[in-house]
Coordinates of C-alpha atoms and ligand atoms in Angstrom, one line a residue:
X1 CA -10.5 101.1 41.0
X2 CA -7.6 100.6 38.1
X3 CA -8.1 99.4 34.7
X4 CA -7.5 95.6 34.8
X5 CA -8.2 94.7 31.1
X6 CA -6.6 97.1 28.6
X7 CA -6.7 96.4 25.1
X8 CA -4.7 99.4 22.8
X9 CA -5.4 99.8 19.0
X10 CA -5.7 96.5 18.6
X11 CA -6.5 94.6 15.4
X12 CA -6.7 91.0 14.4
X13 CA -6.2 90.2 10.1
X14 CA -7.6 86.8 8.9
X15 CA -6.9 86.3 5.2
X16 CA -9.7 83.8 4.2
X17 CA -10.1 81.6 0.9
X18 CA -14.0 82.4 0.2
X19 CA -14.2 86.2 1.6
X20 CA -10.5 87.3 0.5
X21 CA -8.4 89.9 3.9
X22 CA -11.3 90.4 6.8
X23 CA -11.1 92.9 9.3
X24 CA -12.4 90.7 12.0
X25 CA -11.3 93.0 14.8
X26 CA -10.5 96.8 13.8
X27 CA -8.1 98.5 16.3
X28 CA -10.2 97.7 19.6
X29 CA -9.6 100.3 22.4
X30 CA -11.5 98.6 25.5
X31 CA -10.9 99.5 29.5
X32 CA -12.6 97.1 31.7
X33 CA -12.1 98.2 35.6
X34 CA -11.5 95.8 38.3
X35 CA -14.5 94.1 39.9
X36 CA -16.6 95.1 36.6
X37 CA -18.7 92.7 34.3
X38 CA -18.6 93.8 30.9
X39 CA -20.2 91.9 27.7
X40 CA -19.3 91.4 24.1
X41 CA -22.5 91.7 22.3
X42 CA -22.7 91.6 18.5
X43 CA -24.3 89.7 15.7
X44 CA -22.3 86.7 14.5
X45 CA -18.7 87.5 13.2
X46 CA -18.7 90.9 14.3
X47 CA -15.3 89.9 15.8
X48 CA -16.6 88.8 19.8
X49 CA -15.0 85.9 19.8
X50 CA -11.9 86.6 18.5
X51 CA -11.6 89.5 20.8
X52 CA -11.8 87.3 23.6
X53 CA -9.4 84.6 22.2
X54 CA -6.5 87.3 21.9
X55 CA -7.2 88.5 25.7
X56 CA -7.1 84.7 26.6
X57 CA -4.1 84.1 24.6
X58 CA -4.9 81.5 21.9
X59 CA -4.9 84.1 19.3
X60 CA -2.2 86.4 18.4
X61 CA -2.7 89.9 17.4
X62 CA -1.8 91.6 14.3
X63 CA -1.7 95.3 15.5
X64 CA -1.9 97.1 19.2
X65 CA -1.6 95.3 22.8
X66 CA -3.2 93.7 25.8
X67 CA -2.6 94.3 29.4
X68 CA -4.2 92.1 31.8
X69 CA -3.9 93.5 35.9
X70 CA -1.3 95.9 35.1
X71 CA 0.8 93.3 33.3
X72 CA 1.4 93.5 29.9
X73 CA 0.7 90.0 27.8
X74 CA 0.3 91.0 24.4
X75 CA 2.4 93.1 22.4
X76 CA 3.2 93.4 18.4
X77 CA 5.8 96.0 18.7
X78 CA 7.6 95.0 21.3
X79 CA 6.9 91.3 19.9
X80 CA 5.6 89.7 23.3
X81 CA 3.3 86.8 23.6
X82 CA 2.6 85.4 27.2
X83 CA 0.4 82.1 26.7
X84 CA -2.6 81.1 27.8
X85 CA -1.9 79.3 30.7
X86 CA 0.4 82.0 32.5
X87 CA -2.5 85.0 31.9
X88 CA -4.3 84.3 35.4
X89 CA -7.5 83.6 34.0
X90 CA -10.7 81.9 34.4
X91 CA -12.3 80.0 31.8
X92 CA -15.5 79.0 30.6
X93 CA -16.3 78.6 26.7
X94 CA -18.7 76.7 25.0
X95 CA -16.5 74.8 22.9
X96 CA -13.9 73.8 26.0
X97 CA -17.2 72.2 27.5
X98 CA -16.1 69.6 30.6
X99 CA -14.2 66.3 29.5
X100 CA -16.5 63.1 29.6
X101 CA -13.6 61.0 30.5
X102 CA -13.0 62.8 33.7
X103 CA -15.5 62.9 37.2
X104 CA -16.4 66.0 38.5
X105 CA -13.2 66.1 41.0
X106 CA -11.0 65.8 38.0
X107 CA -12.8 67.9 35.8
X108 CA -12.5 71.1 38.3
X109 CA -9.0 69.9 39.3
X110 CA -7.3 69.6 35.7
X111 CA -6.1 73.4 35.9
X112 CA -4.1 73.1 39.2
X113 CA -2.6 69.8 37.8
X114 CA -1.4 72.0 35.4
X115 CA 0.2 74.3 37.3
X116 CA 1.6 71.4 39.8
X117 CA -0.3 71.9 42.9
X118 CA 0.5 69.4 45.6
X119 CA -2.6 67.0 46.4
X120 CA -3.3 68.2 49.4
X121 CA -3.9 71.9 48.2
X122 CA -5.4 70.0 45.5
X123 CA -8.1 68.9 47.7
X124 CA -8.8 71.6 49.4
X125 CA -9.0 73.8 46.7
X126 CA -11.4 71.4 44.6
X127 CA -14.0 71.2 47.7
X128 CA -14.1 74.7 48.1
X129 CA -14.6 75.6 44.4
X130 CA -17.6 72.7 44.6
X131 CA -18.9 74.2 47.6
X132 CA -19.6 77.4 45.6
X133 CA -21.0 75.7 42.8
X134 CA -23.5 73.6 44.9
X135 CA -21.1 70.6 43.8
X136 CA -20.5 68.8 46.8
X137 CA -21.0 64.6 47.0
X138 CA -20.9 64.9 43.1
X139 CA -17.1 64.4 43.2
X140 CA -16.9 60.8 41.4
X141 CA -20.0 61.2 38.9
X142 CA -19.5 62.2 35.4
X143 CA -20.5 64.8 33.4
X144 CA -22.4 62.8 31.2
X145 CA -24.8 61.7 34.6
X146 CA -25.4 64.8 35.2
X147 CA -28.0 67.8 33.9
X148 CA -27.1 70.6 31.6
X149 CA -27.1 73.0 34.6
X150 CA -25.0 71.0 36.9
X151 CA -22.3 70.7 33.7
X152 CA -22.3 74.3 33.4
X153 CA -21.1 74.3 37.4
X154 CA -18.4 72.0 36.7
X155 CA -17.0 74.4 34.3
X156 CA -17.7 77.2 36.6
X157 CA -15.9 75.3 39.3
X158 CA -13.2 74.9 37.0
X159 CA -12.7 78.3 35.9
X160 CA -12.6 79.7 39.7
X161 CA -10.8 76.9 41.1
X162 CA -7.4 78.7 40.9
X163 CA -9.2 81.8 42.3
X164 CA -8.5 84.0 39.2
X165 CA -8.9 87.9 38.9
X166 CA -10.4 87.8 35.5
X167 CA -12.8 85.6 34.4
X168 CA -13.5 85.1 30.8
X169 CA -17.2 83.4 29.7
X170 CA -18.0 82.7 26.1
X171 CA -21.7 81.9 25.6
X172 CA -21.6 79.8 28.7
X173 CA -24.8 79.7 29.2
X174 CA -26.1 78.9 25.4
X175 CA -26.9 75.4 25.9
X176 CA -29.2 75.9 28.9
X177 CA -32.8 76.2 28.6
X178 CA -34.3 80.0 29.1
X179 CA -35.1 79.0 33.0
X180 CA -31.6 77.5 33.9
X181 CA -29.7 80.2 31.7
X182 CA -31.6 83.1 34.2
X183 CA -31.0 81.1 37.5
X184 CA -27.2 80.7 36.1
X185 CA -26.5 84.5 35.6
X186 CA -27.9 84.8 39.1
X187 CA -24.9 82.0 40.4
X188 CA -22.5 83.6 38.1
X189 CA -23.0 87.2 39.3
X190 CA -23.1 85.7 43.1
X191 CA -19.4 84.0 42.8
X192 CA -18.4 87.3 41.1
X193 CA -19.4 89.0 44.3
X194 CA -18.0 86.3 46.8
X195 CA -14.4 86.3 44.5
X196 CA -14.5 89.8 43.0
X197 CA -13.6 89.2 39.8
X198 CA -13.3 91.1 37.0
X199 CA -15.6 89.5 33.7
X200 CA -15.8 89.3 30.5
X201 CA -19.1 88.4 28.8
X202 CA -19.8 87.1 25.6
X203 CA -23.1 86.3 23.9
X204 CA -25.8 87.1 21.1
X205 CA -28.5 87.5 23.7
X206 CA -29.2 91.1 24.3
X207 CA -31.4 90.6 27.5
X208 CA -28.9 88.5 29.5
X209 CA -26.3 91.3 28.6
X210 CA -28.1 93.8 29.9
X211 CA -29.1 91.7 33.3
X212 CA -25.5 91.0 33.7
X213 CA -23.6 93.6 33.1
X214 CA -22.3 97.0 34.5
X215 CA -20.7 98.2 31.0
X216 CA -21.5 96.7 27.2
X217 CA -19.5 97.0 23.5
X218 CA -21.5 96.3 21.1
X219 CA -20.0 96.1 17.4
X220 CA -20.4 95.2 14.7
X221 CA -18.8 93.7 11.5
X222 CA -15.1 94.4 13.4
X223 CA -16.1 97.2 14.3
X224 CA -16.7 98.8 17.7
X225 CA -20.6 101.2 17.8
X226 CA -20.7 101.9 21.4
X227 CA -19.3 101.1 24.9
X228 CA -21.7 102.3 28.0
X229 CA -24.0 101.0 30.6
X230 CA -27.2 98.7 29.5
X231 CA -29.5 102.2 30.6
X232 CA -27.4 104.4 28.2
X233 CA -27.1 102.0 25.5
X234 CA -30.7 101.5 24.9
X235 CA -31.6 105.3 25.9
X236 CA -28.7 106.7 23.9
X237 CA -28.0 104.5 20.7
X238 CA -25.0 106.4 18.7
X239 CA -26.4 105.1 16.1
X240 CA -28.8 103.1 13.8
X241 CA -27.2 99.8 14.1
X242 CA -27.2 99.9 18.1
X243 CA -30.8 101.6 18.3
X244 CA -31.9 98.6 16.5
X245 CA -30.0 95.7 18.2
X246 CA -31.2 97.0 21.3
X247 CA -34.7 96.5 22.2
X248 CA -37.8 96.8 19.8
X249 CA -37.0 100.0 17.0
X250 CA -38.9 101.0 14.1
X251 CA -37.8 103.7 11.9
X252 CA -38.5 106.1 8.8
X253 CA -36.4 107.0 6.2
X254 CA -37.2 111.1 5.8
X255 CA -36.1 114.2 3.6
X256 CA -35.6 117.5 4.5
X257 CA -37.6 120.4 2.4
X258 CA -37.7 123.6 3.1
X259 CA -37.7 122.9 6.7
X260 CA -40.3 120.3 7.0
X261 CA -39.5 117.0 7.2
X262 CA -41.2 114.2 4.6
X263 CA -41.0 110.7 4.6
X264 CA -38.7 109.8 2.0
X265 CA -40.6 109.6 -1.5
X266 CA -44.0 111.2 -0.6
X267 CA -43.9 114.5 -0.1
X268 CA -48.1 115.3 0.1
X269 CA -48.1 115.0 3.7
X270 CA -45.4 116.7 6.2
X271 CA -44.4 115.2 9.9
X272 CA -44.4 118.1 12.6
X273 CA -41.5 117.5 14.6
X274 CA -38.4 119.5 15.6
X275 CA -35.4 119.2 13.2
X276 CA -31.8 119.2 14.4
X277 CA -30.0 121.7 13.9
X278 CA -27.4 119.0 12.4
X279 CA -29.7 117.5 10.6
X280 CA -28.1 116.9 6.9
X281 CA -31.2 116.5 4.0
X282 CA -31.7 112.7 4.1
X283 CA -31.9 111.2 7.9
X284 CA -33.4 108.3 9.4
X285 CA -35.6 109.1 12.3
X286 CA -35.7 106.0 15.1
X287 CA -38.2 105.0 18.0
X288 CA -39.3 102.8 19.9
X289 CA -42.5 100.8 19.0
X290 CA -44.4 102.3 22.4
X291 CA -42.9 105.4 22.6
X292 CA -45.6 106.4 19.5
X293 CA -48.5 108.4 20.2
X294 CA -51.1 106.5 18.4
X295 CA -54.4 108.9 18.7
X296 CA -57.9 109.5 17.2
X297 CA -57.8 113.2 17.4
X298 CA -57.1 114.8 14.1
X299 CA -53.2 116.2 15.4
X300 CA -50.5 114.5 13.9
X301 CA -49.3 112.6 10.9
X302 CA -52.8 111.2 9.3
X303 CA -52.9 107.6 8.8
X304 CA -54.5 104.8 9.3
X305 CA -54.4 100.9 10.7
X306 CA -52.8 98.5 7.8
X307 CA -52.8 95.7 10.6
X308 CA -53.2 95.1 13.9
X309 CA -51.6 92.2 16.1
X310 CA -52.5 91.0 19.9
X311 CA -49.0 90.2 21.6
X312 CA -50.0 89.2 25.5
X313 CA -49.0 92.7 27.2
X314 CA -50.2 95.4 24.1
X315 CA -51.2 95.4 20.9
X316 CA -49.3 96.4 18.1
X317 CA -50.6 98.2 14.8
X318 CA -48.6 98.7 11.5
X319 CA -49.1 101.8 9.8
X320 CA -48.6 103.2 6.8
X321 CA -46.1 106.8 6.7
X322 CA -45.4 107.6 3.2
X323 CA -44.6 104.2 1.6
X324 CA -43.2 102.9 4.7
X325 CA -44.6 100.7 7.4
X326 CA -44.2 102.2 11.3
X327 CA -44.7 99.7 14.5
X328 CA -46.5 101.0 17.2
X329 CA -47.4 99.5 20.0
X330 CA -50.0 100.0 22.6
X331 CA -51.5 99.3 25.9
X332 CA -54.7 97.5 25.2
X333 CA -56.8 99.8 26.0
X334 CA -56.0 102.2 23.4
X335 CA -57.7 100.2 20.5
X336 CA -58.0 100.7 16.5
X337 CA -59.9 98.6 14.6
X338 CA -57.9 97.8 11.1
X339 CA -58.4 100.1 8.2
X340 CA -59.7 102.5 10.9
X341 CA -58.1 106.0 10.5
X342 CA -55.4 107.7 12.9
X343 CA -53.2 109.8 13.9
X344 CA -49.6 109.7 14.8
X345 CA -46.8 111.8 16.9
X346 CA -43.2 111.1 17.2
X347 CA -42.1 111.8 21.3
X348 CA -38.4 112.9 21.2
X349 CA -37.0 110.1 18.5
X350 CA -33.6 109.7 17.6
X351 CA -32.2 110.9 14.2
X352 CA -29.4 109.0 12.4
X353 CA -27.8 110.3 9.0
X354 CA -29.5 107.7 6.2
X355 CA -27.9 104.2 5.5
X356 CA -24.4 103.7 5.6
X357 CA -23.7 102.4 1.9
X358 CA -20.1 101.2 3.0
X359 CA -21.5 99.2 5.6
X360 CA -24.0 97.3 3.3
X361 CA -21.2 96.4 1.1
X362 CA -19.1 94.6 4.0
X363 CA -22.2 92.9 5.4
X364 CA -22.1 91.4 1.8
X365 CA -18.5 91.0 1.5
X366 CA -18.5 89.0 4.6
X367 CA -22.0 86.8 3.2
X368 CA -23.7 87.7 6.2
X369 CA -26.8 89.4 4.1
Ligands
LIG401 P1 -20.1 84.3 16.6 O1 -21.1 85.0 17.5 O2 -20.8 83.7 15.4 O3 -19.2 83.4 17.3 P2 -18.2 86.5 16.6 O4 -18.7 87.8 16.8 O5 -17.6 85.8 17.8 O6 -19.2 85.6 15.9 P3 -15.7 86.0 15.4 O7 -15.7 84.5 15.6 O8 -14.8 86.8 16.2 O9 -17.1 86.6 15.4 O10 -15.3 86.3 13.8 C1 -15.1 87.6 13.3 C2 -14.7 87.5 11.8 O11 -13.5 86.8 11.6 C3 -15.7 86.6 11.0 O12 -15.9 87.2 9.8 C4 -15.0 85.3 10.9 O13 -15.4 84.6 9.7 C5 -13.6 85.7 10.8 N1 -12.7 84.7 11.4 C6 -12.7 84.3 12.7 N2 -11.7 83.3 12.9 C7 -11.1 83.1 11.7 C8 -10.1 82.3 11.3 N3 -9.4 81.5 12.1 N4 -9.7 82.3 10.0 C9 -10.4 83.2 9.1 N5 -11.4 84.0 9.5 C10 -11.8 84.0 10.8

């Protein structure tokens, strides 16, 4: 299967009064294959949005291009700019939420208005994308008389009513409740299979990303970390940023003496654990919570239980290595009582090189710290 979004080097520049030239998107190579569902998934302003906008069309771009199926539709060099409305695409935003004024049968057939269908294609068209969306005999109600979920298929409706071969979704399901928004990703993925299209994902939510998708970018700050598959993503974190956006993490902040590794600032007591061979003197060592081994036997890093939390499925102790605070988390039947003493091993963690300095001073630049 071809490539059927292709985004080269490309870049977006805002100048802004408050936070002075932002990078908002920093030369973004992406290759989404046909048929695939791939998600946008960042903290806020790391540049989703505006990504998105630029493959749509309602943004230009100030470096790089976009080719959509094999056609290309945005280019700075060669100074080409196809709009919106002549991309081929499916839409459904947040913001372009359904019009109140119009009934559902308007609502879904405003895009082939557009583009001049006859009424009788028109018609047909409309009662097939309804069908899809569990619409039908809702054709002359408003939006506004109907629930959150049904909106949401109105907007679906509308975005596959002109039987497009990439869909773009923006947060679409942000305004459902946590039931709705699971039951919708099932509907979304289902129409994706009947019309086999390609999509494009955005959202915040880390768990519907990974249910949805087949391939994930997450960046950060306008700046892409890693593109792979949900599995590799949270087994294979390139770094600190993506270890941590992904699932539960808890780290520690060590040095490296005479090879034996310390936690940064108290060097009475070593951790026994295999150093990289790229290991560089300051590193950051990342796990997750119940990936620990949490033990009584006197064989590991001695510690003992600062505080220990019941969350419904395990429990989860905080404990003291060097000056810093580890999570660890546990089935219940391994219990500690607190102030009780332990033991702890690290199981295969990640190591990252220490906090990137640079990166704190954009976060600030941009007022998101
Ligand atoms: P969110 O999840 O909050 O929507 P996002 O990841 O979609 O965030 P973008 O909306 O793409 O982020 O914004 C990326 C950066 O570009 C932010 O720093 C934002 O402030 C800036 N930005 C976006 N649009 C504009 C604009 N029209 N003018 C100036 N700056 C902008």
């Amino acid at each position: 299967m071809g490539d059927q979004i292709v985004l080269r080097n490309v870049t977006k520049r805002f100048s802004t009064k408050t936070m002075g030239d932002i990078v908002a998107v920093d030369n973004f190579n992406i290759n989404v294959k046909e048929g695939e569902c791939f998600s946008f998934l960042g903290p806020s302003g790391c540049g989703k949005s505006t990504t998105l906008r630029m493959i749509a069309g309602f943004e230009d771009l100030s470096e790089g291009e976009i080719e959509l199926c094999g056609q290309l539709v945005s280019s700075k060099s060669k100074n080409l700019y196809v709009p919106p409305e002549k991309r081929g695409l499916g839409m459904v935003f947040q913001a372009f939420a359904v019009w109140p004024h119009m009934n559902v049968f308007e609502n879904v057939a405003f895009p082939l208005r557009i583009q001049k269908v006859n009424n009788m294609d028109i018609n047909q068209k409309v009662a097939e994308a309804l069908k899809h969306t569990s619409l039908t005999g809702l054709e002359k109600v408003y939006p506004s008389e109907l629930s959150g979920g049904q909106q949401q298929r109105i907007a679906l409706a509308r975005a596959i009513v002109t039987n497009p071969k990439v869909m773009l979704l923006d947060e679409p399901l942000s305004n459902l409740d946590p039931k709705l928004r699971e039951s919708m990703r099932f509907e979304i993925k289902a129409l994706q299979r009947k019309f086999n299209f390609t999509i494009i994902f955005v959202t915040h939510d880390q768990s519907e990303a990974m249910a949805i998708s087949d391939r994930m970018m997450v960046c950060d700050m306008g700046k892409i970390m890693q593109i792979d598959t949900p599995e590799n993503l949270y087994n294979k974190p390139v770094n600190r940023f993506v270890h941590n956006f992904l699932g539960e993490s808890t780290f520690v902040e060590v040095v490296i003496k005479d090879g034996k590794v310390y936690p940064k600032g108290h060097m009475d007591q070593n951790i026994n654990i295999n150093i990289p061979s790229n290991a560089s003197n300051e590193m950051v060592i990342a796990t997750r919570p119940n990936e620990i081994s949490l033990t009584k036997e006197t064989d590991g890093f001695k510690t003992h239980i600062e505080k220990r939390t019941f969350l419904t499925d395990r429990t989860e102790y905080l404990v003291p290595i060097g000056g810093q605070l580890l999570k660890v988390q546990t089935p219940h039947r391994i219990r500690f009582e607190q102030n009780e003493e332990c033991f702890i091993k690290f199981v295969e963690p990640m190591w990252y090189e220490a906090d990137d300095k640079e990166a704190e001073k954009e976060r600030h630049k941009r007022q998101l710290i």
